[in-house]
Structures are given as C-alpha cells and as structure tokens.
Amino acid sequence: MSGPAHRLRAAILVAALLVSAAGGRALADDPAAGGSDGGTLPSGVVFAVHPDPVQTVAAVSLWYRAPAAGFEARPAPGIARLAAATVAASAPITGTPLTQLIERWGGRVSVSAYPDSVAITALVPPDRAADTVRAMTGDYFAPVATAAGLRLAQRDVGEDAIYRGLGPDGIEDALGAALFDSGPMHDGTVGTVEGIAALTLDRVRAFAARAFRPANAILVLTGNVDRAALSGVASRPGTAAGEPEGAAAQIPRAPGTPLQREGLIAGTGLGWAGPPITAEAEATAMDFVADLLFAPRTGRVPRALGTRKATATGKFVTYRNPGVFLVTITGADAAAARPIVEQAIAETTKPMSRPAFEAARAAFVYRLLSDMATPAELAETYGWYTVEGDAAYAPADGGLHGRYMTLAAALTPAAVAETAAKYLGPAPAVVVVTKRPQQQRGTRT
C-alpha cells in the first residue's frame, strides 16, 4: 500500500522513536472536548485524534513537510533525520532531553524521514499522553539543538545509514537520481556516515528553525488517547508565523543510459513515475499491482524466482506528484533475475481472470489491514496521507467503508491492467549499484 509502513520504511532511527500525523477541517469547538476528530488549532497546528480505548499504549506523532536533504541549494542527505534526532537528544529549556523524558515515563521515541517529510513519534502509557504532547510540541515548536545532542544524533543516524545501506533502501535512494534531475527524491534520504558526521551544528539549527514550526506541523494521536490531550499543545509567542512548507517540485530525468552508483551492497534498481495521490483510483490500482507482484512468498515475483539466489522488492509510493513504483534486485543471481522480474511486471498489463483477481484482491485487503493493527502503524498511515495532502484517502480512515477501501472494492481486472500499462509500460529508469571497495586496513609486521 502507499503509506510508509507498507512500502517505504524510509528511516527508522535505531536510537529510539516512531511517527505520524493527520489533519482535517477547521475546528470550531473546544479541541479538548473529546471524541475522534481533526482540525486546525489556533497556532496553525493540524491535528487528528483517533482513539481506541482497548489499546494499552498511546501514540503521539508530529509530522513536518521538509525535504530529507534540507532546504539549501547544496543537498545534505540525512539532515532531516539528524535535525529531528538532535532536538530529541538535546536539553531544552525544561532541562531534560525528550528521549530521556519519554523513557522515564516508560515510553520510547523514534524518528523517520522520507524524501519530503520527517516525523517524530512517541509511544507512551496512556496516562502520559497529555504530558507527551506538551513536551514534544514544546521542544519542537521552539527547537533547541546542542553540541552534545548533535554528537548523539550523528552516532545514531550514522549507524542507521549503514544498516539501511545494506538493504534495498540504499538502492532506492540511488534510484531517485535515475528518476529525477532534481527534487527531494533525487537528493536521497539515507546519507552516508561521512556526510552525516560533516554536518555542522549551525546547519542543523537552521534546518530545525525552518522545518519545526507550528504552522508546518501535523499532530496525530492514536491508541488509548482522547482529545483532552490536545490541551497540552505548546503555544509560544512568535512560533506560529509563516505558512506550511510547499510541495517541492520533482523534475523528471530524460530516459537514457542507466546511472552507475557505488553502495554498501550491489544491485539493480528499476523505477517508474506513477499517478499522484490525487489520482486515487489509479494509485489504489498501483498499490494492488505492487502487492500482487511482490508480496512475500506468495507474490508473482518471489514464486517466479524460486530458489535462485536473488531477492526482489517492489512498492508503489504515493506522493503528491508523482507517485513512484520502485523495484530493487539484489543477490548473487541478480543479473539472471532481472528479466524474470521485468516479465512479471509486463504481465500485469494483461487482465487477470476474474477468480484469480478476486483471490488476489482479498489477499491485498487482508495484508493492508494487518499492516494497520497497532497505534504506531495507524499514526504512521494517517500522518503519511495527511502530509502528502489527502488525509481522507488514508486506508485507515473509515475502515472498510472509507474512500480507499471503497476504491479497492471497485477495482476490476481491466482497470488494473489499463493502469499498469499506462505507468509500467514505458521503459523504466535504471540504476546499477556496485559494491563500494572496502578500505584496506594496515597489517602488523
């Protein structure tokens, strides 16, 4: 599916944190009155509250629209994660870093960054939800970044960059440059240990000051929460100025020779520009195609690859414009696997038989629902679709009767094949990643 929990898993900071958010209509009544609702607070903060009293935890998430490589002309891949983690690890005016405070309350914090957004999430005991809202919004609406916090964040973000570089994420990052000449996806999300270590405190502070503002914030509460927790949202003079960050333009790259890159693992990436989030029916069809092809064990591609020493992953990622269909192929047999993967993709342009289609769609909906079972997953889903500009399209919204599930139920073999032919029929952008040579260590004599 299109939300980050289901296809991007972009940057889960190993140090500690989890994310999300959502929005809605302007609020006319008291935001602490109770019930499930969304709106905009006087400070400019967009919020959504989706309570589930049977849960044992509360999820509090802040999302910000901001490019992962920063706002400056000189890209700095990883700076969004680094800035968010630095603020969480720095001692604010209250004197206790957010990560330490949440840990004292029995919770944990996590940071995730995507090409055009960054999110901070805390999972806490329900009786600490309002305290967490107060602490998190206080810290991020007037962000403090210290040298000590930066050192901790650089260590953790650097370790995460290595971890992610050893999997498909690193190839997907390189694939962004094959798809686009400029824009957030071109610049990458992961970064390198060396690049992250080189980022200065001044540059991190400048990013935080621009990105972490109430008017640019989306706050989501899920799990065992209620709207009373919104009374803890910080309001500080001078912090609500400005407008939300606008959508950064993605400039497509003209088709041509595959890009060559070096990374921590070798592999091939294939990418296609897809429908924007506003093309909801087509985006839903592309989600279905990705699941049909790449679902673990049962997808067409894993079954076609059989026992070959190759791994192929694929996902459709819903962005404002355009969405993208990303495929990575790794392993000793990756070269032999590529034509098999491309053949499976080409076959989606032909309508399936009705019985096979119905079985595949039922499996798709089942996996979709199973990926939205926890407060953290729900917060991530609501946050993603809100920050991308279409909160009502979130698969979790309205359950089986919501907009997304209604569109999924309306899919037909012919419509899916037509959408696949439209977006996956053209030749893909290609990136070939070779393994970066390891630095030789000195030997003892």
CSV table of C-alpha atoms in Angstrom, one decimal:
chain,number,residue,atom,x,y,z
A,1,MET,CA,0.0,0.0,0.0
A,2,SER,CA,1.0,3.6,-0.3
A,3,GLY,CA,1.7,4.6,3.3
A,4,PRO,CA,5.2,4.4,4.7
A,5,ALA,CA,4.5,1.4,7.0
A,6,HIS,CA,3.7,-0.6,3.9
A,7,ARG,CA,6.2,0.5,1.3
A,8,LEU,CA,8.9,2.9,2.2
A,9,ARG,CA,10.1,2.2,5.7
A,10,ALA,CA,12.3,5.1,5.0
A,11,ALA,CA,14.3,5.9,8.0
A,12,ILE,CA,13.6,4.3,11.3
A,13,LEU,CA,16.1,5.7,13.7
A,14,VAL,CA,17.7,2.9,15.7
A,15,ALA,CA,18.3,5.3,18.6
A,16,ALA,CA,14.7,5.4,19.6
A,17,LEU,CA,11.4,7.0,18.0
A,18,LEU,CA,8.1,6.3,16.0
A,19,VAL,CA,5.9,8.7,13.9
A,20,SER,CA,2.8,10.0,12.4
A,21,ALA,CA,0.1,12.7,12.0
A,22,ALA,CA,-3.1,13.8,10.2
A,23,GLY,CA,-5.4,16.7,9.6
A,24,GLY,CA,-9.0,17.7,8.7
A,25,ARG,CA,-11.4,20.5,8.7
A,26,ALA,CA,-11.1,23.8,10.6
A,27,LEU,CA,-12.2,23.3,14.3
A,28,ALA,CA,-15.0,25.4,15.6
A,29,ASP,CA,-15.5,23.8,19.1
A,30,ASP,CA,-13.2,23.1,22.1
A,31,PRO,CA,-10.3,20.8,21.0
A,32,ALA,CA,-10.3,19.2,24.4
A,33,ALA,CA,-14.0,18.2,24.3
A,34,GLY,CA,-13.4,14.5,23.5
A,35,GLY,CA,-14.2,12.3,20.6
A,36,SER,CA,-12.5,11.4,17.3
A,37,ASP,CA,-11.9,14.4,15.1
A,38,GLY,CA,-9.4,16.5,13.3
A,39,GLY,CA,-8.9,20.2,12.5
A,40,THR,CA,-6.5,23.1,13.0
A,41,LEU,CA,-5.5,24.7,16.3
A,42,PRO,CA,-5.2,28.5,16.6
A,43,SER,CA,-1.4,28.1,16.5
A,44,GLY,CA,-1.7,26.6,13.0
A,45,VAL,CA,-1.1,23.0,14.0
A,46,VAL,CA,-3.1,20.5,12.0
A,47,PHE,CA,-4.3,17.7,14.3
A,48,ALA,CA,-6.2,14.4,14.2
A,49,VAL,CA,-7.3,12.2,17.1
A,50,HIS,CA,-8.3,8.6,16.5
A,51,PRO,CA,-8.9,7.0,19.9
A,52,ASP,CA,-9.0,3.2,20.5
A,53,PRO,CA,-9.6,2.6,24.3
A,54,VAL,CA,-8.8,-1.1,24.1
A,55,GLN,CA,-5.1,-0.4,23.2
A,56,THR,CA,-2.5,-0.4,26.0
A,57,VAL,CA,-0.4,2.5,24.6
A,58,ALA,CA,-0.9,5.9,23.2
A,59,ALA,CA,1.0,7.1,20.1
A,60,VAL,CA,1.8,10.8,19.8
A,61,SER,CA,3.3,11.9,16.4
A,62,LEU,CA,4.5,15.1,14.8
A,63,TRP,CA,4.9,15.2,11.1
A,64,TYR,CA,6.6,18.1,9.2
A,65,ARG,CA,6.8,18.7,5.5
A,66,ALA,CA,10.5,19.1,4.8
A,67,PRO,CA,13.0,17.7,2.3
A,68,ALA,CA,15.2,15.0,3.7
A,69,ALA,CA,18.3,16.7,2.2
A,70,GLY,CA,17.5,20.1,3.5
A,71,PHE,CA,16.3,23.4,2.1
A,72,GLU,CA,19.7,24.7,0.9
A,73,ALA,CA,20.9,24.6,-2.7
A,74,ARG,CA,23.7,22.3,-1.5
A,75,PRO,CA,21.9,19.0,-0.6
A,76,ALA,CA,22.7,17.3,2.7
A,77,PRO,CA,21.1,13.8,2.6
A,78,GLY,CA,20.2,12.8,6.1
A,79,ILE,CA,19.9,16.2,7.6
A,80,ALA,CA,16.1,15.9,8.3
A,81,ARG,CA,16.7,12.8,10.4
A,82,LEU,CA,19.7,14.3,12.0
A,83,ALA,CA,17.9,17.6,13.0
A,84,ALA,CA,14.9,15.8,14.4
A,85,ALA,CA,17.1,13.4,16.4
A,86,THR,CA,19.4,16.2,17.6
A,87,VAL,CA,16.4,18.1,19.1
A,88,ALA,CA,15.2,15.0,20.8
A,89,ALA,CA,18.6,14.4,22.3
A,90,SER,CA,19.3,18.0,23.3
A,91,ALA,CA,18.5,19.5,26.7
A,92,PRO,CA,15.7,22.1,26.1
A,93,ILE,CA,14.5,24.9,28.3
A,94,THR,CA,12.9,22.4,30.6
A,95,GLY,CA,16.3,20.8,31.2
A,96,THR,CA,15.6,17.1,30.2
A,97,PRO,CA,16.0,15.8,26.6
A,98,LEU,CA,12.8,14.4,25.1
A,99,THR,CA,14.2,10.9,24.7
A,100,GLN,CA,15.2,10.7,28.4
A,101,LEU,CA,11.9,12.2,29.5
A,102,ILE,CA,9.8,9.7,27.5
A,103,GLU,CA,12.0,6.8,28.7
A,104,ARG,CA,11.3,7.9,32.3
A,105,TRP,CA,7.6,7.6,31.6
A,106,GLY,CA,8.0,4.1,30.2
A,107,GLY,CA,7.8,5.0,26.5
A,108,ARG,CA,10.1,5.4,23.6
A,109,VAL,CA,10.7,7.9,20.8
A,110,SER,CA,11.5,7.3,17.1
A,111,VAL,CA,12.3,9.4,14.1
A,112,SER,CA,11.5,8.6,10.5
A,113,ALA,CA,12.5,10.6,7.4
A,114,TYR,CA,11.2,10.4,3.9
A,115,PRO,CA,12.1,12.4,0.8
A,116,ASP,CA,9.7,15.2,1.5
A,117,SER,CA,8.8,14.8,5.2
A,118,VAL,CA,10.1,13.9,8.6
A,119,ALA,CA,8.2,12.5,11.6
A,120,ILE,CA,8.8,12.1,15.3
A,121,THR,CA,6.6,9.6,17.3
A,122,ALA,CA,6.4,8.7,20.9
A,123,LEU,CA,4.8,5.5,22.2
A,124,VAL,CA,3.8,6.1,25.9
A,125,PRO,CA,1.5,4.8,28.6
A,126,PRO,CA,-2.0,6.3,28.1
A,127,ASP,CA,-1.8,8.4,31.3
A,128,ARG,CA,1.3,10.2,29.9
A,129,ALA,CA,-0.3,11.2,26.6
A,130,ALA,CA,-1.0,14.8,27.5
A,131,ASP,CA,2.4,15.2,29.1
A,132,THR,CA,4.0,13.8,26.0
A,133,VAL,CA,2.0,16.2,23.8
A,134,ARG,CA,3.2,19.1,26.0
A,135,ALA,CA,6.8,18.0,26.0
A,136,MET,CA,7.1,17.1,22.3
A,137,THR,CA,5.4,20.2,21.0
A,138,GLY,CA,7.3,22.4,23.4
A,139,ASP,CA,10.6,21.0,22.2
A,140,TYR,CA,9.8,21.1,18.5
A,141,PHE,CA,7.9,24.4,18.3
A,142,ALA,CA,11.0,26.2,19.8
A,143,PRO,CA,13.7,23.7,18.9
A,144,VAL,CA,17.0,23.6,20.8
A,145,ALA,CA,20.0,21.9,19.2
A,146,THR,CA,23.1,21.4,21.4
A,147,ALA,CA,26.6,20.1,20.5
A,148,ALA,CA,26.0,17.2,22.9
A,149,GLY,CA,22.7,16.4,21.3
A,150,LEU,CA,24.3,16.6,17.8
A,151,ARG,CA,27.0,14.1,18.8
A,152,LEU,CA,24.5,11.6,20.0
A,153,ALA,CA,22.3,12.0,16.9
A,154,GLN,CA,25.3,11.7,14.5
A,155,ARG,CA,26.2,8.4,16.1
A,156,ASP,CA,22.7,7.0,15.8
A,157,VAL,CA,21.8,8.4,12.4
A,158,GLY,CA,25.2,7.2,11.1
A,159,GLU,CA,24.6,3.7,12.4
A,160,ASP,CA,21.2,3.8,10.8
A,161,ALA,CA,22.7,4.9,7.4
A,162,ILE,CA,24.9,1.8,7.5
A,163,TYR,CA,22.0,-0.5,8.4
A,164,ARG,CA,19.8,0.9,5.6
A,165,GLY,CA,22.6,0.9,3.1
A,166,LEU,CA,22.9,-2.9,3.5
A,167,GLY,CA,19.4,-3.4,2.1
A,168,PRO,CA,17.1,-2.1,-0.6
A,169,ASP,CA,16.8,1.3,0.9
A,170,GLY,CA,20.3,2.3,-0.3
A,171,ILE,CA,19.5,1.2,-3.9
A,172,GLU,CA,16.1,3.0,-3.8
A,173,ASP,CA,17.9,6.2,-2.7
A,174,ALA,CA,20.2,5.9,-5.7
A,175,LEU,CA,17.2,5.2,-7.9
A,176,GLY,CA,15.8,8.6,-7.1
A,177,ALA,CA,18.6,10.2,-9.0
A,178,ALA,CA,17.8,8.0,-12.0
A,179,LEU,CA,14.2,9.1,-12.0
A,180,PHE,CA,14.6,12.8,-11.3
A,181,ASP,CA,17.1,15.5,-12.2
A,182,SER,CA,16.1,17.5,-9.1
A,183,GLY,CA,13.8,17.4,-6.1
A,184,PRO,CA,13.6,15.5,-2.8
A,185,MET,CA,13.8,12.0,-4.3
A,186,HIS,CA,16.9,12.9,-6.4
A,187,ASP,CA,18.8,14.1,-3.4
A,188,GLY,CA,18.2,10.9,-1.3
A,189,THR,CA,17.2,10.2,2.3
A,190,VAL,CA,19.7,7.9,3.8
A,191,GLY,CA,23.0,9.8,3.5
A,192,THR,CA,26.4,8.4,4.5
A,193,VAL,CA,28.3,8.2,7.7
A,194,GLU,CA,30.9,10.6,6.4
A,195,GLY,CA,28.3,13.1,5.2
A,196,ILE,CA,26.3,13.0,8.4
A,197,ALA,CA,29.4,13.4,10.5
A,198,ALA,CA,30.3,16.5,8.5
A,199,LEU,CA,27.1,18.4,9.1
A,200,THR,CA,27.6,21.3,11.4
A,201,LEU,CA,25.5,22.5,14.4
A,202,ASP,CA,24.7,25.8,12.6
A,203,ARG,CA,23.3,23.9,9.6
A,204,VAL,CA,21.2,21.6,11.8
A,205,ARG,CA,19.9,24.6,13.7
A,206,ALA,CA,19.0,26.4,10.5
A,207,PHE,CA,17.0,23.4,9.2
A,208,ALA,CA,15.2,22.9,12.6
A,209,ALA,CA,14.2,26.6,12.7
A,210,ARG,CA,12.6,26.4,9.3
A,211,ALA,CA,11.0,23.0,9.4
A,212,PHE,CA,9.9,22.6,13.0
A,213,ARG,CA,7.2,25.3,13.3
A,214,PRO,CA,3.6,25.0,14.4
A,215,ALA,CA,2.2,26.2,11.1
A,216,ASN,CA,4.2,23.3,9.4
A,217,ALA,CA,3.2,20.7,12.0
A,218,ILE,CA,0.7,17.8,11.8
A,219,LEU,CA,-0.1,16.2,15.2
A,220,VAL,CA,-1.7,12.7,15.3
A,221,LEU,CA,-2.9,10.9,18.4
A,222,THR,CA,-3.9,7.2,18.1
A,223,GLY,CA,-4.4,4.3,20.5
A,224,ASN,CA,-5.6,4.8,24.1
A,225,VAL,CA,-6.0,8.6,23.8
A,226,ASP,CA,-8.7,11.3,23.8
A,227,ARG,CA,-8.9,14.9,22.6
A,228,ALA,CA,-8.2,16.2,26.1
A,229,ALA,CA,-4.6,15.5,25.4
A,230,LEU,CA,-4.7,18.4,22.9
A,231,SER,CA,-4.8,20.8,25.9
A,232,GLY,CA,-1.1,20.2,26.2
A,233,VAL,CA,-0.1,21.6,22.8
A,234,ALA,CA,2.5,24.2,23.4
A,235,SER,CA,1.8,27.8,22.4
A,236,ARG,CA,4.8,30.2,22.4
A,237,PRO,CA,4.9,33.8,21.2
A,238,GLY,CA,6.3,34.1,17.7
A,239,THR,CA,6.4,30.4,16.8
A,240,ALA,CA,3.2,30.3,14.7
A,241,ALA,CA,4.4,32.6,12.0
A,242,GLY,CA,4.7,31.6,8.3
A,243,GLU,CA,2.9,29.1,6.1
A,244,PRO,CA,3.3,25.4,5.8
A,245,GLU,CA,6.1,24.3,3.6
A,246,GLY,CA,5.0,23.9,-0.1
A,247,ALA,CA,5.4,20.9,-2.2
A,248,ALA,CA,8.9,20.7,-3.7
A,249,ALA,CA,9.0,20.1,-7.5
A,250,GLN,CA,10.2,16.8,-8.8
A,251,ILE,CA,11.9,17.4,-12.2
A,252,PRO,CA,11.8,14.1,-14.3
A,253,ARG,CA,15.1,12.9,-15.8
A,254,ALA,CA,15.1,12.2,-19.5
A,255,PRO,CA,15.4,8.4,-20.2
A,256,GLY,CA,18.9,7.3,-21.1
A,257,THR,CA,21.9,5.3,-20.0
A,258,PRO,CA,21.5,3.6,-16.6
A,259,LEU,CA,23.1,5.5,-13.8
A,260,GLN,CA,26.1,3.9,-12.1
A,261,ARG,CA,26.5,4.3,-8.3
A,262,GLU,CA,28.5,2.7,-5.5
A,263,GLY,CA,26.9,1.4,-2.3
A,264,LEU,CA,27.3,-1.0,0.6
A,265,ILE,CA,25.6,-3.7,-1.5
A,266,ALA,CA,25.4,-4.4,-5.2
A,267,GLY,CA,22.1,-4.5,-7.0
A,268,THR,CA,19.9,-3.0,-9.7
A,269,GLY,CA,17.0,-0.6,-9.2
A,270,LEU,CA,14.1,-0.1,-11.7
A,271,GLY,CA,11.8,2.9,-11.3
A,272,TRP,CA,8.7,4.3,-13.0
A,273,ALA,CA,6.8,7.6,-12.3
A,274,GLY,CA,3.3,6.8,-11.3
A,275,PRO,CA,0.0,8.5,-10.5
A,276,PRO,CA,-0.1,11.4,-8.0
A,277,ILE,CA,-2.0,11.0,-4.7
A,278,THR,CA,-4.9,13.0,-6.3
A,279,ALA,CA,-5.4,10.2,-8.8
A,280,GLU,CA,-6.9,8.0,-6.1
A,281,ALA,CA,-8.3,5.2,-8.2
A,282,GLU,CA,-5.1,4.7,-10.2
A,283,ALA,CA,-3.0,5.0,-7.0
A,284,THR,CA,-5.1,2.2,-5.4
A,285,ALA,CA,-4.6,0.1,-8.5
A,286,MET,CA,-0.9,0.6,-8.4
A,287,ASP,CA,-0.8,-0.5,-4.7
A,288,PHE,CA,-2.7,-3.6,-5.7
A,289,VAL,CA,-0.2,-4.3,-8.5
A,290,ALA,CA,2.8,-3.9,-6.1
A,291,ASP,CA,1.2,-6.4,-3.7
A,292,LEU,CA,0.3,-8.8,-6.5
A,293,LEU,CA,3.9,-8.9,-7.7
A,294,PHE,CA,6.0,-8.6,-4.5
A,295,ALA,CA,4.0,-9.9,-1.6
A,296,PRO,CA,6.4,-12.1,0.5
A,297,ARG,CA,6.4,-15.8,-0.6
A,298,THR,CA,3.0,-15.5,-2.5
A,299,GLY,CA,3.7,-12.7,-4.9
A,300,ARG,CA,4.3,-13.4,-8.6
A,301,VAL,CA,8.0,-12.4,-8.4
A,302,PRO,CA,9.0,-14.5,-5.4
A,303,ARG,CA,7.3,-17.5,-6.9
A,304,ALA,CA,8.9,-16.9,-10.3
A,305,LEU,CA,12.4,-16.6,-8.8
A,306,GLY,CA,12.0,-19.8,-6.9
A,307,THR,CA,15.3,-21.0,-5.4
A,308,ARG,CA,17.5,-18.5,-7.2
A,309,LYS,CA,19.9,-16.6,-5.1
A,310,ALA,CA,18.2,-13.3,-5.7
A,311,THR,CA,15.8,-11.0,-3.8
A,312,ALA,CA,13.4,-8.6,-5.5
A,313,THR,CA,11.4,-6.0,-3.6
A,314,GLY,CA,8.8,-3.7,-5.1
A,315,LYS,CA,6.5,-1.0,-3.8
A,316,PHE,CA,4.3,1.8,-5.0
A,317,VAL,CA,4.9,5.0,-3.1
A,318,THR,CA,2.1,7.6,-3.1
A,319,TYR,CA,3.4,11.2,-3.3
A,320,ARG,CA,1.7,14.4,-4.2
A,321,ASN,CA,3.2,14.4,-7.7
A,322,PRO,CA,4.3,12.0,-8.9
A,323,GLY,CA,3.9,8.7,-7.1
A,324,VAL,CA,6.7,6.2,-7.9
A,325,PHE,CA,7.0,2.5,-8.5
A,326,LEU,CA,10.3,1.2,-7.1
A,327,VAL,CA,11.9,-2.2,-7.7
A,328,THR,CA,15.2,-3.5,-6.3
A,329,ILE,CA,17.0,-6.7,-7.3
A,330,THR,CA,20.0,-8.0,-5.2
A,331,GLY,CA,21.8,-11.2,-4.7
A,332,ALA,CA,24.3,-13.5,-6.5
A,333,ASP,CA,21.8,-14.3,-9.2
A,334,ALA,CA,20.5,-10.7,-9.6
A,335,ALA,CA,21.5,-10.4,-13.2
A,336,ALA,CA,19.6,-13.5,-14.2
A,337,ALA,CA,16.7,-12.4,-12.1
A,338,ARG,CA,16.1,-9.1,-13.8
A,339,PRO,CA,14.4,-10.4,-17.0
A,340,ILE,CA,12.2,-12.6,-14.8
A,341,VAL,CA,11.2,-9.6,-12.7
A,342,GLU,CA,10.6,-7.5,-15.8
A,343,GLN,CA,8.5,-10.2,-17.4
A,344,ALA,CA,6.3,-10.5,-14.3
A,345,ILE,CA,5.8,-6.7,-14.4
A,346,ALA,CA,4.9,-6.8,-18.1
A,347,GLU,CA,2.2,-9.5,-17.4
A,348,THR,CA,0.3,-7.1,-15.1
A,349,THR,CA,-0.7,-5.1,-18.2
A,350,LYS,CA,-2.9,-8.1,-19.2
A,351,PRO,CA,-6.3,-8.5,-17.4
A,352,MET,CA,-6.4,-11.4,-14.9
A,353,SER,CA,-9.1,-14.0,-14.8
A,354,ARG,CA,-11.9,-13.0,-12.5
A,355,PRO,CA,-11.4,-15.8,-9.9
A,356,ALA,CA,-7.6,-15.1,-9.7
A,357,PHE,CA,-8.3,-11.4,-9.4
A,358,GLU,CA,-10.8,-11.8,-6.6
A,359,ALA,CA,-8.4,-14.0,-4.7
A,360,ALA,CA,-5.6,-11.5,-5.2
A,361,ARG,CA,-7.7,-8.6,-4.1
A,362,ALA,CA,-8.9,-10.4,-0.9
A,363,ALA,CA,-5.2,-11.1,-0.1
A,364,PHE,CA,-4.4,-7.5,-0.8
A,365,VAL,CA,-7.0,-6.1,1.6
A,366,TYR,CA,-6.0,-8.6,4.3
A,367,ARG,CA,-2.4,-7.6,4.2
A,368,LEU,CA,-3.4,-3.9,4.1
A,369,LEU,CA,-5.5,-4.3,7.3
A,370,SER,CA,-2.8,-6.4,9.0
A,371,ASP,CA,-0.3,-3.6,8.5
A,372,MET,CA,-2.6,-1.2,10.4
A,373,ALA,CA,-3.1,-3.1,13.6
A,374,THR,CA,-1.2,-1.0,16.2
A,375,PRO,CA,-1.4,2.6,17.3
A,376,ALA,CA,2.0,3.3,15.8
A,377,GLU,CA,1.0,1.8,12.4
A,378,LEU,CA,-2.2,3.8,12.4
A,379,ALA,CA,-0.4,7.0,13.3
A,380,GLU,CA,2.1,6.4,10.5
A,381,THR,CA,-0.7,5.8,8.0
A,382,TYR,CA,-2.7,8.9,9.0
A,383,GLY,CA,0.4,11.0,9.1
A,384,TRP,CA,1.7,9.9,5.7
A,385,TYR,CA,-1.6,10.6,3.8
A,386,THR,CA,-2.1,14.0,5.5
A,387,VAL,CA,1.5,15.3,4.9
A,388,GLU,CA,1.0,14.2,1.2
A,389,GLY,CA,-2.1,16.3,1.0
A,390,ASP,CA,-5.0,13.7,1.0
A,391,ALA,CA,-5.9,12.8,4.6
A,392,ALA,CA,-9.4,11.4,3.6
A,393,TYR,CA,-7.7,8.9,1.3
A,394,ALA,CA,-5.8,7.2,4.2
A,395,PRO,CA,-6.7,3.4,4.1
A,396,ALA,CA,-7.4,3.5,7.9
A,397,ASP,CA,-9.9,6.3,7.5
A,398,GLY,CA,-13.5,5.0,7.6
A,399,GLY,CA,-12.4,1.3,7.8
A,400,LEU,CA,-13.9,-0.9,5.1
A,401,HIS,CA,-16.3,1.9,4.2
A,402,GLY,CA,-13.7,4.6,3.7
A,403,ARG,CA,-12.6,6.1,0.5
A,404,TYR,CA,-9.5,3.9,0.0
A,405,MET,CA,-11.3,0.6,0.7
A,406,THR,CA,-14.3,1.6,-1.5
A,407,LEU,CA,-11.9,2.2,-4.4
A,408,ALA,CA,-10.2,-1.1,-3.7
A,409,ALA,CA,-13.5,-2.9,-3.8
A,410,ALA,CA,-14.3,-1.2,-7.1
A,411,LEU,CA,-11.1,-2.4,-8.9
A,412,THR,CA,-11.6,-4.6,-11.9
A,413,PRO,CA,-9.1,-6.8,-13.9
A,414,ALA,CA,-9.5,-4.4,-16.9
A,415,ALA,CA,-8.9,-1.2,-14.8
A,416,VAL,CA,-5.8,-2.7,-13.1
A,417,ALA,CA,-4.3,-3.8,-16.4
A,418,GLU,CA,-5.0,-0.4,-18.0
A,419,THR,CA,-3.4,1.4,-15.2
A,420,ALA,CA,-0.4,-0.9,-15.2
A,421,ALA,CA,0.1,-0.5,-18.9
A,422,LYS,CA,-0.1,3.3,-18.5
A,423,TYR,CA,2.5,3.6,-15.9
A,424,LEU,CA,4.6,0.4,-16.1
A,425,GLY,CA,4.5,0.0,-19.9
A,426,PRO,CA,7.3,2.6,-20.7
A,427,ALA,CA,10.9,1.7,-20.1
A,428,PRO,CA,12.0,2.2,-16.5
A,429,ALA,CA,14.7,4.4,-15.1
A,430,VAL,CA,17.6,2.2,-14.1
A,431,VAL,CA,20.4,2.4,-11.6
A,432,VAL,CA,23.2,-0.1,-11.2
A,433,VAL,CA,24.8,-0.1,-7.8
A,434,THR,CA,28.2,-1.7,-7.4
A,435,LYS,CA,29.7,-2.6,-4.0
A,436,ARG,CA,31.9,0.2,-2.7
A,437,PRO,CA,35.5,-1.0,-2.3
A,438,GLN,CA,36.4,-1.6,1.4
A,439,GLN,CA,39.2,0.5,2.8
A,440,GLN,CA,42.2,-1.7,3.3
A,441,ARG,CA,43.4,-1.9,6.9
A,442,GLY,CA,47.1,-1.8,7.8
A,443,THR,CA,48.7,-5.1,8.7
A,444,ARG,CA,51.0,-5.8,11.5
A,445,THR,CA,54.6,-6.8,10.8
